[in-house]
């Protein structure tokens, strides 16, 4: 329950700062996790990305103020962080389907998005098999790509990175370098609050590294490890179930370490995978 209470406190923070710049770092601090993990958690729990939720809330308030007819459109746009009428007009139309000028004083229909609240809901009886492992720091070798601080902007970049790695022979080059656990091709989201966020396609390795490959050291951590296969649910669906169903009542919270996807079989027609979630006990 404490975990859900923290999430609801982040909603209160958002509501109190809708007319200001909202700090994702502060939201993460309230939720007691990294900025990256907070955005993932929020997106899975709320069903929409954090940035989209904030935009909808701001445009809901902007519509109500436009209906009042007392303030200029440009002033309302500035109030909610839009430095130009064009940017405000685009954001307003994306939410309400009409231009702000059509709403002002004319009573045109708009959409309302009230503040959300989080609660624990009991869902079905589907089992989730997992194990926990304590693992020392380990080195990975591979390629990386920078990630945007708004994680939904990476949804296209990461799949493209995998496609390129398969097409240009990078995956084939990595497999012989694999020497340690986790045994598989790794997708590593290295997104702590102290370094540039990067996504690695890599293998766990102690082998000599040749250019243009990169290396990264995954810190020592406790991992909650869940397995799946394409014959069941997708890895994204598994991750959503982990965060929305398992984590809130598990007695664990996010630890400051990367998320890892482990692809146990490189054959795309026989994909078996594991999700390694970095955790620490809340006790």
PDB file of C-alpha atoms in Angstrom:
ATOM      1  CA  UNK A   1       0.000   0.000   0.000  1.00  0.00           C
ATOM      2  CA  UNK A   2       2.902   2.359   0.739  1.00  0.00           C
ATOM      3  CA  UNK A   3       3.953   2.094  -2.898  1.00  0.00           C
ATOM      4  CA  UNK A   4       0.478   3.112  -4.122  1.00  0.00           C
ATOM      5  CA  UNK A   5       0.422   6.005  -1.634  1.00  0.00           C
ATOM      6  CA  UNK A   6       3.672   7.302  -3.091  1.00  0.00           C
ATOM      7  CA  UNK A   7       2.220   7.207  -6.594  1.00  0.00           C
ATOM      8  CA  UNK A   8      -0.813   9.171  -5.450  1.00  0.00           C
ATOM      9  CA  UNK A   9       1.497  11.749  -3.871  1.00  0.00           C
ATOM     10  CA  UNK A  10       3.095  12.250  -7.290  1.00  0.00           C
ATOM     11  CA  UNK A  11      -0.360  13.039  -8.702  1.00  0.00           C
ATOM     12  CA  UNK A  12      -0.825  15.660  -5.985  1.00  0.00           C
ATOM     13  CA  UNK A  13       2.539  17.158  -6.935  1.00  0.00           C
ATOM     14  CA  UNK A  14       1.539  17.298 -10.604  1.00  0.00           C
ATOM     15  CA  UNK A  15      -1.772  19.003  -9.748  1.00  0.00           C
ATOM     16  CA  UNK A  16       0.002  21.623  -7.645  1.00  0.00           C
ATOM     17  CA  UNK A  17       2.470  22.439 -10.446  1.00  0.00           C
ATOM     18  CA  UNK A  18       0.430  22.271 -13.650  1.00  0.00           C
ATOM     19  CA  UNK A  19       1.048  25.967 -14.270  1.00  0.00           C
ATOM     20  CA  UNK A  20       4.793  25.502 -13.696  1.00  0.00           C
ATOM     21  CA  UNK A  21       7.574  23.338 -15.057  1.00  0.00           C
ATOM     22  CA  UNK A  22       7.071  19.862 -13.613  1.00  0.00           C
ATOM     23  CA  UNK A  23      10.258  18.155 -12.500  1.00  0.00           C
ATOM     24  CA  UNK A  24      10.373  14.476 -13.426  1.00  0.00           C
ATOM     25  CA  UNK A  25      13.292  14.138 -11.015  1.00  0.00           C
ATOM     26  CA  UNK A  26      11.133  15.427  -8.147  1.00  0.00           C
ATOM     27  CA  UNK A  27       8.328  13.039  -9.065  1.00  0.00           C
ATOM     28  CA  UNK A  28      10.822  10.175  -8.983  1.00  0.00           C
ATOM     29  CA  UNK A  29      12.115  11.380  -5.616  1.00  0.00           C
ATOM     30  CA  UNK A  30       8.571  11.308  -4.211  1.00  0.00           C
ATOM     31  CA  UNK A  31       8.108   7.777  -5.565  1.00  0.00           C
ATOM     32  CA  UNK A  32      11.538   6.718  -4.205  1.00  0.00           C
ATOM     33  CA  UNK A  33      12.916   5.427  -7.500  1.00  0.00           C
ATOM     34  CA  UNK A  34      14.914   6.657 -10.484  1.00  0.00           C
ATOM     35  CA  UNK A  35      13.435   9.047 -13.032  1.00  0.00           C
ATOM     36  CA  UNK A  36      13.525   6.285 -15.638  1.00  0.00           C
ATOM     37  CA  UNK A  37      11.794   3.713 -13.458  1.00  0.00           C
ATOM     38  CA  UNK A  38       9.152   6.230 -12.409  1.00  0.00           C
ATOM     39  CA  UNK A  39       8.207   6.968 -16.004  1.00  0.00           C
ATOM     40  CA  UNK A  40       7.979   3.250 -16.819  1.00  0.00           C
ATOM     41  CA  UNK A  41       5.940   2.579 -13.711  1.00  0.00           C
ATOM     42  CA  UNK A  42       3.599   5.500 -14.342  1.00  0.00           C
ATOM     43  CA  UNK A  43       3.046   4.559 -17.975  1.00  0.00           C
ATOM     44  CA  UNK A  44       2.139   0.971 -17.138  1.00  0.00           C
ATOM     45  CA  UNK A  45      -0.068   1.903 -14.181  1.00  0.00           C
ATOM     46  CA  UNK A  46      -1.870   4.840 -15.813  1.00  0.00           C
ATOM     47  CA  UNK A  47      -2.072   3.399 -19.308  1.00  0.00           C
ATOM     48  CA  UNK A  48      -0.610   6.582 -20.861  1.00  0.00           C
ATOM     49  CA  UNK A  49       2.873   8.141 -20.805  1.00  0.00           C
ATOM     50  CA  UNK A  50       3.621  10.667 -18.075  1.00  0.00           C
ATOM     51  CA  UNK A  51       4.109  13.520 -20.561  1.00  0.00           C
ATOM     52  CA  UNK A  52       0.738  12.787 -22.196  1.00  0.00           C
ATOM     53  CA  UNK A  53      -1.043  12.715 -18.841  1.00  0.00           C
ATOM     54  CA  UNK A  54       0.405  16.099 -17.905  1.00  0.00           C
ATOM     55  CA  UNK A  55      -0.549  17.527 -21.303  1.00  0.00           C
ATOM     56  CA  UNK A  56      -4.141  16.289 -20.965  1.00  0.00           C
ATOM     57  CA  UNK A  57      -4.500  17.740 -17.493  1.00  0.00           C
ATOM     58  CA  UNK A  58      -3.148  21.103 -18.618  1.00  0.00           C
ATOM     59  CA  UNK A  59      -5.422  21.201 -21.661  1.00  0.00           C
ATOM     60  CA  UNK A  60      -8.433  20.297 -19.487  1.00  0.00           C
ATOM     61  CA  UNK A  61      -7.744  23.303 -17.284  1.00  0.00           C
ATOM     62  CA  UNK A  62      -7.007  25.496 -20.302  1.00  0.00           C
ATOM     63  CA  UNK A  63     -10.384  24.592 -21.844  1.00  0.00           C
ATOM     64  CA  UNK A  64     -12.203  25.535 -18.635  1.00  0.00           C
ATOM     65  CA  UNK A  65     -10.414  28.875 -18.543  1.00  0.00           C
ATOM     66  CA  UNK A  66     -11.178  29.554 -22.195  1.00  0.00           C
ATOM     67  CA  UNK A  67     -14.867  28.917 -21.528  1.00  0.00           C
ATOM     68  CA  UNK A  68     -14.719  31.608 -18.882  1.00  0.00           C
ATOM     69  CA  UNK A  69     -13.711  34.067 -21.602  1.00  0.00           C
ATOM     70  CA  UNK A  70     -11.789  36.349 -19.258  1.00  0.00           C
ATOM     71  CA  UNK A  71      -8.224  35.621 -20.375  1.00  0.00           C
ATOM     72  CA  UNK A  72      -6.541  35.879 -23.750  1.00  0.00           C
ATOM     73  CA  UNK A  73      -5.644  32.664 -25.539  1.00  0.00           C
ATOM     74  CA  UNK A  74      -1.970  33.615 -25.652  1.00  0.00           C
ATOM     75  CA  UNK A  75      -1.934  34.230 -21.881  1.00  0.00           C
ATOM     76  CA  UNK A  76      -3.502  30.865 -21.115  1.00  0.00           C
ATOM     77  CA  UNK A  77      -1.012  29.184 -23.430  1.00  0.00           C
ATOM     78  CA  UNK A  78       1.902  30.886 -21.661  1.00  0.00           C
ATOM     79  CA  UNK A  79       0.459  29.898 -18.290  1.00  0.00           C
ATOM     80  CA  UNK A  80       0.672  26.224 -19.200  1.00  0.00           C
ATOM     81  CA  UNK A  81       4.176  26.358 -20.624  1.00  0.00           C
ATOM     82  CA  UNK A  82       3.647  27.076 -24.342  1.00  0.00           C
ATOM     83  CA  UNK A  83       5.911  29.850 -25.551  1.00  0.00           C
ATOM     84  CA  UNK A  84       4.122  30.336 -28.876  1.00  0.00           C
ATOM     85  CA  UNK A  85       0.444  30.409 -29.943  1.00  0.00           C
ATOM     86  CA  UNK A  86       1.247  27.763 -32.572  1.00  0.00           C
ATOM     87  CA  UNK A  87       2.543  25.284 -29.988  1.00  0.00           C
ATOM     88  CA  UNK A  88      -0.444  25.863 -27.711  1.00  0.00           C
ATOM     89  CA  UNK A  89      -2.879  25.566 -30.614  1.00  0.00           C
ATOM     90  CA  UNK A  90      -1.287  22.232 -31.639  1.00  0.00           C
ATOM     91  CA  UNK A  91      -1.436  20.830 -28.103  1.00  0.00           C
ATOM     92  CA  UNK A  92      -5.031  21.974 -27.574  1.00  0.00           C
ATOM     93  CA  UNK A  93      -6.224  20.489 -30.860  1.00  0.00           C
ATOM     94  CA  UNK A  94      -4.474  17.183 -30.167  1.00  0.00           C
ATOM     95  CA  UNK A  95      -6.492  16.812 -26.947  1.00  0.00           C
ATOM     96  CA  UNK A  96      -9.835  18.440 -27.790  1.00  0.00           C
ATOM     97  CA  UNK A  97     -10.004  18.220 -31.571  1.00  0.00           C
ATOM     98  CA  UNK A  98     -10.726  21.923 -32.001  1.00  0.00           C
ATOM     99  CA  UNK A  99      -8.681  25.129 -31.968  1.00  0.00           C
ATOM    100  CA  UNK A 100      -8.614  27.233 -28.794  1.00  0.00           C
ATOM    101  CA  UNK A 101     -10.322  30.088 -30.681  1.00  0.00           C
ATOM    102  CA  UNK A 102     -13.388  27.889 -31.274  1.00  0.00           C
ATOM    103  CA  UNK A 103     -13.708  27.171 -27.571  1.00  0.00           C
ATOM    104  CA  UNK A 104     -13.340  30.708 -26.261  1.00  0.00           C
ATOM    105  CA  UNK A 105     -16.768  32.005 -25.330  1.00  0.00           C
ATOM    106  CA  UNK A 106     -18.627  29.724 -27.754  1.00  0.00           C
ATOM    107  CA  UNK A 107     -19.288  26.647 -25.627  1.00  0.00           C
ATOM    108  CA  UNK A 108     -17.888  24.172 -28.140  1.00  0.00           C
ATOM    109  CA  UNK A 109     -17.637  20.578 -26.836  1.00  0.00           C
ATOM    110  CA  UNK A 110     -14.300  19.655 -25.276  1.00  0.00           C
ATOM    111  CA  UNK A 111     -12.920  16.690 -23.347  1.00  0.00           C
ATOM    112  CA  UNK A 112     -12.302  16.592 -19.621  1.00  0.00           C
ATOM    113  CA  UNK A 113      -9.472  14.560 -18.104  1.00  0.00           C
ATOM    114  CA  UNK A 114      -9.823  14.534 -14.293  1.00  0.00           C
ATOM    115  CA  UNK A 115      -6.833  13.714 -12.082  1.00  0.00           C
ATOM    116  CA  UNK A 116      -6.194   9.988 -11.803  1.00  0.00           C
ATOM    117  CA  UNK A 117      -5.704   8.033  -8.601  1.00  0.00           C
ATOM    118  CA  UNK A 118      -3.983   4.702  -8.110  1.00  0.00           C
ATOM    119  CA  UNK A 119      -5.279   1.725  -6.177  1.00  0.00           C
ATOM    120  CA  UNK A 120      -4.527  -1.974  -5.942  1.00  0.00           C
ATOM    121  CA  UNK A 121      -6.942  -4.111  -7.939  1.00  0.00           C
ATOM    122  CA  UNK A 122      -7.086  -7.888  -7.718  1.00  0.00           C
ATOM    123  CA  UNK A 123      -6.818  -9.339 -11.230  1.00  0.00           C
ATOM    124  CA  UNK A 124      -7.542 -12.952 -12.150  1.00  0.00           C
ATOM    125  CA  UNK A 125      -5.481 -15.855 -10.894  1.00  0.00           C
ATOM    126  CA  UNK A 126      -2.771 -16.124 -13.553  1.00  0.00           C
ATOM    127  CA  UNK A 127       0.464 -17.235 -11.942  1.00  0.00           C
ATOM    128  CA  UNK A 128       3.736 -15.394 -12.359  1.00  0.00           C
ATOM    129  CA  UNK A 129       6.812 -17.567 -11.978  1.00  0.00           C
ATOM    130  CA  UNK A 130       9.968 -15.793 -10.901  1.00  0.00           C
ATOM    131  CA  UNK A 131      13.164 -16.252  -8.974  1.00  0.00           C
ATOM    132  CA  UNK A 132      15.438 -13.821  -7.174  1.00  0.00           C
ATOM    133  CA  UNK A 133      19.206 -13.799  -7.536  1.00  0.00           C
ATOM    134  CA  UNK A 134      21.983 -11.845  -5.873  1.00  0.00           C
ATOM    135  CA  UNK A 135      24.571 -11.094  -8.529  1.00  0.00           C
ATOM    136  CA  UNK A 136      27.915  -9.355  -8.397  1.00  0.00           C
ATOM    137  CA  UNK A 137      28.737  -6.609 -10.877  1.00  0.00           C
ATOM    138  CA  UNK A 138      29.334  -7.894 -14.398  1.00  0.00           C
ATOM    139  CA  UNK A 139      30.680  -6.494 -17.645  1.00  0.00           C
ATOM    140  CA  UNK A 140      28.703  -6.338 -20.867  1.00  0.00           C
ATOM    141  CA  UNK A 141      30.064  -5.745 -24.376  1.00  0.00           C
ATOM    142  CA  UNK A 142      28.046  -4.481 -27.315  1.00  0.00           C
ATOM    143  CA  UNK A 143      26.647  -1.370 -28.950  1.00  0.00           C
ATOM    144  CA  UNK A 144      24.622   1.452 -27.445  1.00  0.00           C
ATOM    145  CA  UNK A 145      22.363   4.322 -28.399  1.00  0.00           C
ATOM    146  CA  UNK A 146      21.424   7.377 -26.302  1.00  0.00           C
ATOM    147  CA  UNK A 147      17.907   7.443 -24.866  1.00  0.00           C
ATOM    148  CA  UNK A 148      15.646  10.457 -24.531  1.00  0.00           C
ATOM    149  CA  UNK A 149      14.659  11.543 -21.018  1.00  0.00           C
ATOM    150  CA  UNK A 150      10.998  11.166 -22.028  1.00  0.00           C
ATOM    151  CA  UNK A 151      10.969   7.415 -22.475  1.00  0.00           C
ATOM    152  CA  UNK A 152       8.051   7.244 -24.908  1.00  0.00           C
ATOM    153  CA  UNK A 153      10.249   9.014 -27.476  1.00  0.00           C
ATOM    154  CA  UNK A 154      12.425   5.880 -27.528  1.00  0.00           C
ATOM    155  CA  UNK A 155       9.664   3.480 -28.531  1.00  0.00           C
ATOM    156  CA  UNK A 156      10.646   3.702 -32.197  1.00  0.00           C
ATOM    157  CA  UNK A 157      14.418   4.098 -31.775  1.00  0.00           C
ATOM    158  CA  UNK A 158      15.026   0.883 -29.808  1.00  0.00           C
ATOM    159  CA  UNK A 159      13.266  -1.505 -32.254  1.00  0.00           C
ATOM    160  CA  UNK A 160      15.125   0.173 -35.129  1.00  0.00           C
ATOM    161  CA  UNK A 161      18.371  -0.426 -33.265  1.00  0.00           C
ATOM    162  CA  UNK A 162      17.599  -4.157 -32.991  1.00  0.00           C
ATOM    163  CA  UNK A 163      16.703  -4.342 -36.683  1.00  0.00           C
ATOM    164  CA  UNK A 164      19.991  -2.700 -37.656  1.00  0.00           C
ATOM    165  CA  UNK A 165      22.001  -4.956 -35.328  1.00  0.00           C
ATOM    166  CA  UNK A 166      20.469  -8.041 -36.944  1.00  0.00           C
ATOM    167  CA  UNK A 167      20.908  -6.745 -40.486  1.00  0.00           C
ATOM    168  CA  UNK A 168      24.514  -5.500 -40.214  1.00  0.00           C
ATOM    169  CA  UNK A 169      25.926  -8.573 -38.463  1.00  0.00           C
ATOM    170  CA  UNK A 170      26.358  -7.053 -34.993  1.00  0.00           C
ATOM    171  CA  UNK A 171      24.359  -9.809 -33.276  1.00  0.00           C
ATOM    172  CA  UNK A 172      26.409 -12.452 -35.047  1.00  0.00           C
ATOM    173  CA  UNK A 173      29.629 -10.787 -33.848  1.00  0.00           C
ATOM    174  CA  UNK A 174      28.407 -10.616 -30.246  1.00  0.00           C
ATOM    175  CA  UNK A 175      27.442 -14.253 -29.749  1.00  0.00           C
ATOM    176  CA  UNK A 176      31.027 -15.656 -29.646  1.00  0.00           C
ATOM    177  CA  UNK A 177      31.924 -13.053 -26.987  1.00  0.00           C
ATOM    178  CA  UNK A 178      29.302 -14.363 -24.537  1.00  0.00           C
ATOM    179  CA  UNK A 179      31.109 -15.837 -21.525  1.00  0.00           C
ATOM    180  CA  UNK A 180      28.915 -15.324 -18.459  1.00  0.00           C
ATOM    181  CA  UNK A 181      25.486 -14.980 -16.966  1.00  0.00           C
ATOM    182  CA  UNK A 182      22.981 -13.865 -18.051  1.00  0.00           C
ATOM    183  CA  UNK A 183      23.537 -16.188 -21.025  1.00  0.00           C
ATOM    184  CA  UNK A 184      21.732 -14.579 -23.929  1.00  0.00           C
ATOM    185  CA  UNK A 185      21.595 -11.433 -26.011  1.00  0.00           C
ATOM    186  CA  UNK A 186      20.839  -8.558 -23.661  1.00  0.00           C
ATOM    187  CA  UNK A 187      18.795  -5.409 -24.038  1.00  0.00           C
ATOM    188  CA  UNK A 188      20.051  -3.186 -21.224  1.00  0.00           C
ATOM    189  CA  UNK A 189      18.408   0.122 -20.295  1.00  0.00           C
ATOM    190  CA  UNK A 190      21.174   1.907 -18.385  1.00  0.00           C
ATOM    191  CA  UNK A 191      19.199   4.886 -17.134  1.00  0.00           C
ATOM    192  CA  UNK A 192      20.365   6.101 -13.746  1.00  0.00           C
ATOM    193  CA  UNK A 193      20.140   9.707 -12.622  1.00  0.00           C
ATOM    194  CA  UNK A 194      23.910  10.337 -12.753  1.00  0.00           C
ATOM    195  CA  UNK A 195      24.834   9.441 -16.345  1.00  0.00           C
ATOM    196  CA  UNK A 196      23.543   9.878 -19.866  1.00  0.00           C
ATOM    197  CA  UNK A 197      20.768   7.379 -20.508  1.00  0.00           C
ATOM    198  CA  UNK A 198      21.792   4.656 -22.973  1.00  0.00           C
ATOM    199  CA  UNK A 199      20.337   1.445 -24.342  1.00  0.00           C
ATOM    200  CA  UNK A 200      22.762  -1.431 -24.964  1.00  0.00           C
ATOM    201  CA  UNK A 201      22.443  -4.469 -27.177  1.00  0.00           C
ATOM    202  CA  UNK A 202      25.146  -6.614 -25.660  1.00  0.00           C
ATOM    203  CA  UNK A 203      26.303  -9.863 -24.075  1.00  0.00           C
ATOM    204  CA  UNK A 204      27.819 -10.601 -20.696  1.00  0.00           C
ATOM    205  CA  UNK A 205      31.517 -11.007 -21.459  1.00  0.00           C
ATOM    206  CA  UNK A 206      35.033 -11.101 -20.104  1.00  0.00           C
ATOM    207  CA  UNK A 207      36.473 -11.460 -23.622  1.00  0.00           C
ATOM    208  CA  UNK A 208      38.751  -8.956 -25.313  1.00  0.00           C
ATOM    209  CA  UNK A 209      36.702  -6.175 -26.882  1.00  0.00           C
ATOM    210  CA  UNK A 210      37.407  -4.845 -30.352  1.00  0.00           C
ATOM    211  CA  UNK A 211      36.262  -1.573 -31.877  1.00  0.00           C
ATOM    212  CA  UNK A 212      33.625  -0.320 -32.433  1.00  0.00           C
ATOM    213  CA  UNK A 213      32.081  -2.263 -29.542  1.00  0.00           C
ATOM    214  CA  UNK A 214      31.549  -0.608 -26.171  1.00  0.00           C
ATOM    215  CA  UNK A 215      31.569  -1.925 -22.639  1.00  0.00           C
ATOM    216  CA  UNK A 216      29.484  -1.179 -19.563  1.00  0.00           C
ATOM    217  CA  UNK A 217      29.573  -2.563 -16.030  1.00  0.00           C
ATOM    218  CA  UNK A 218      26.204  -3.548 -14.584  1.00  0.00           C
ATOM    219  CA  UNK A 219      26.375  -2.934 -10.815  1.00  0.00           C
ATOM    220  CA  UNK A 220      25.881  -5.615  -8.180  1.00  0.00           C
ATOM    221  CA  UNK A 221      22.202  -6.022  -7.438  1.00  0.00           C
ATOM    222  CA  UNK A 222      19.342  -8.274  -6.419  1.00  0.00           C
ATOM    223  CA  UNK A 223      17.323  -9.286  -9.464  1.00  0.00           C
ATOM    224  CA  UNK A 224      13.756 -10.496  -9.743  1.00  0.00           C
ATOM    225  CA  UNK A 225      13.811 -12.687 -12.846  1.00  0.00           C
ATOM    226  CA  UNK A 226      10.698 -13.547 -14.857  1.00  0.00           C
ATOM    227  CA  UNK A 227      10.633 -15.781 -17.922  1.00  0.00           C
ATOM    228  CA  UNK A 228       8.370 -15.991 -20.943  1.00  0.00           C
ATOM    229  CA  UNK A 229       8.128 -16.938 -24.595  1.00  0.00           C
ATOM    230  CA  UNK A 230       6.393 -15.729 -27.726  1.00  0.00           C
ATOM    231  CA  UNK A 231       3.993 -18.633 -27.481  1.00  0.00           C
ATOM    232  CA  UNK A 232       2.595 -16.893 -24.393  1.00  0.00           C
ATOM    233  CA  UNK A 233       2.652 -13.157 -23.795  1.00  0.00           C
ATOM    234  CA  UNK A 234       5.022 -10.626 -25.352  1.00  0.00           C
ATOM    235  CA  UNK A 235       7.915  -9.257 -23.353  1.00  0.00           C
ATOM    236  CA  UNK A 236       6.155  -5.876 -23.128  1.00  0.00           C
ATOM    237  CA  UNK A 237       3.025  -7.513 -21.733  1.00  0.00           C
ATOM    238  CA  UNK A 238       5.122  -9.434 -19.221  1.00  0.00           C
ATOM    239  CA  UNK A 239       6.855  -6.239 -18.101  1.00  0.00           C
ATOM    240  CA  UNK A 240       3.475  -4.559 -17.644  1.00  0.00           C
ATOM    241  CA  UNK A 241       2.203  -7.437 -15.512  1.00  0.00           C
ATOM    242  CA  UNK A 242       5.368  -7.351 -13.397  1.00  0.00           C
ATOM    243  CA  UNK A 243       4.992  -3.659 -12.614  1.00  0.00           C
ATOM    244  CA  UNK A 244       1.219  -3.463 -12.223  1.00  0.00           C
ATOM    245  CA  UNK A 245       0.513  -6.835 -10.568  1.00  0.00           C
ATOM    246  CA  UNK A 246       3.658  -8.191  -8.934  1.00  0.00           C
ATOM    247  CA  UNK A 247       5.685  -5.187  -7.778  1.00  0.00           C
ATOM    248  CA  UNK A 248       3.021  -3.329  -5.706  1.00  0.00           C
ATOM    249  CA  UNK A 249       2.532  -6.271  -3.325  1.00  0.00           C
ATOM    250  CA  UNK A 250       5.923  -7.970  -3.595  1.00  0.00           C
ATOM    251  CA  UNK A 251       7.708  -6.332  -0.685  1.00  0.00           C
ATOM    252  CA  UNK A 252      10.280  -4.993  -3.152  1.00  0.00           C
ATOM    253  CA  UNK A 253      10.885  -1.671  -4.853  1.00  0.00           C
ATOM    254  CA  UNK A 254      13.070  -0.596  -7.753  1.00  0.00           C
ATOM    255  CA  UNK A 255      16.819  -0.597  -7.124  1.00  0.00           C
ATOM    256  CA  UNK A 256      19.270   1.762  -8.815  1.00  0.00           C
ATOM    257  CA  UNK A 257      20.414  -0.559 -11.598  1.00  0.00           C
ATOM    258  CA  UNK A 258      19.502  -1.127 -15.256  1.00  0.00           C
ATOM    259  CA  UNK A 259      16.497  -3.069 -16.492  1.00  0.00           C
ATOM    260  CA  UNK A 260      17.617  -6.063 -18.535  1.00  0.00           C
ATOM    261  CA  UNK A 261      15.838  -8.080 -21.201  1.00  0.00           C
ATOM    262  CA  UNK A 262      17.556 -11.428 -21.814  1.00  0.00           C
ATOM    263  CA  UNK A 263      16.859 -13.106 -25.151  1.00  0.00           C
ATOM    264  CA  UNK A 264      17.819 -16.727 -24.546  1.00  0.00           C
ATOM    265  CA  UNK A 265      17.525 -17.854 -28.167  1.00  0.00           C
ATOM    266  CA  UNK A 266      18.643 -15.556 -31.007  1.00  0.00           C
ATOM    267  CA  UNK A 267      16.305 -17.359 -33.424  1.00  0.00           C
ATOM    268  CA  UNK A 268      13.345 -14.930 -33.805  1.00  0.00           C
ATOM    269  CA  UNK A 269      10.997 -17.830 -34.601  1.00  0.00           C
ATOM    270  CA  UNK A 270      11.733 -19.441 -31.218  1.00  0.00           C
ATOM    271  CA  UNK A 271      12.089 -16.506 -28.882  1.00  0.00           C
ATOM    272  CA  UNK A 272      12.518 -17.330 -25.209  1.00  0.00           C
ATOM    273  CA  UNK A 273      13.306 -14.480 -22.871  1.00  0.00           C
ATOM    274  CA  UNK A 274      13.716 -13.302 -19.311  1.00  0.00           C
ATOM    275  CA  UNK A 275      13.051  -9.942 -17.703  1.00  0.00           C
ATOM    276  CA  UNK A 276      15.601  -9.014 -15.024  1.00  0.00           C
ATOM    277  CA  UNK A 277      14.165  -6.342 -12.742  1.00  0.00           C
ATOM    278  CA  UNK A 278      16.562  -4.669 -10.276  1.00  0.00           C
ATOM    279  CA  UNK A 279      14.970  -4.689  -6.818  1.00  0.00           C
ATOM    280  CA  UNK A 280      15.674  -4.093  -3.173  1.00  0.00           C
ATOM    281  CA  UNK A 281      13.644  -5.094  -0.134  1.00  0.00           C
ATOM    282  CA  UNK A 282      11.454  -2.408   1.408  1.00  0.00           C
ATOM    283  CA  UNK A 283      12.071  -3.871   4.885  1.00  0.00           C
TER     284      UNK A 283
END
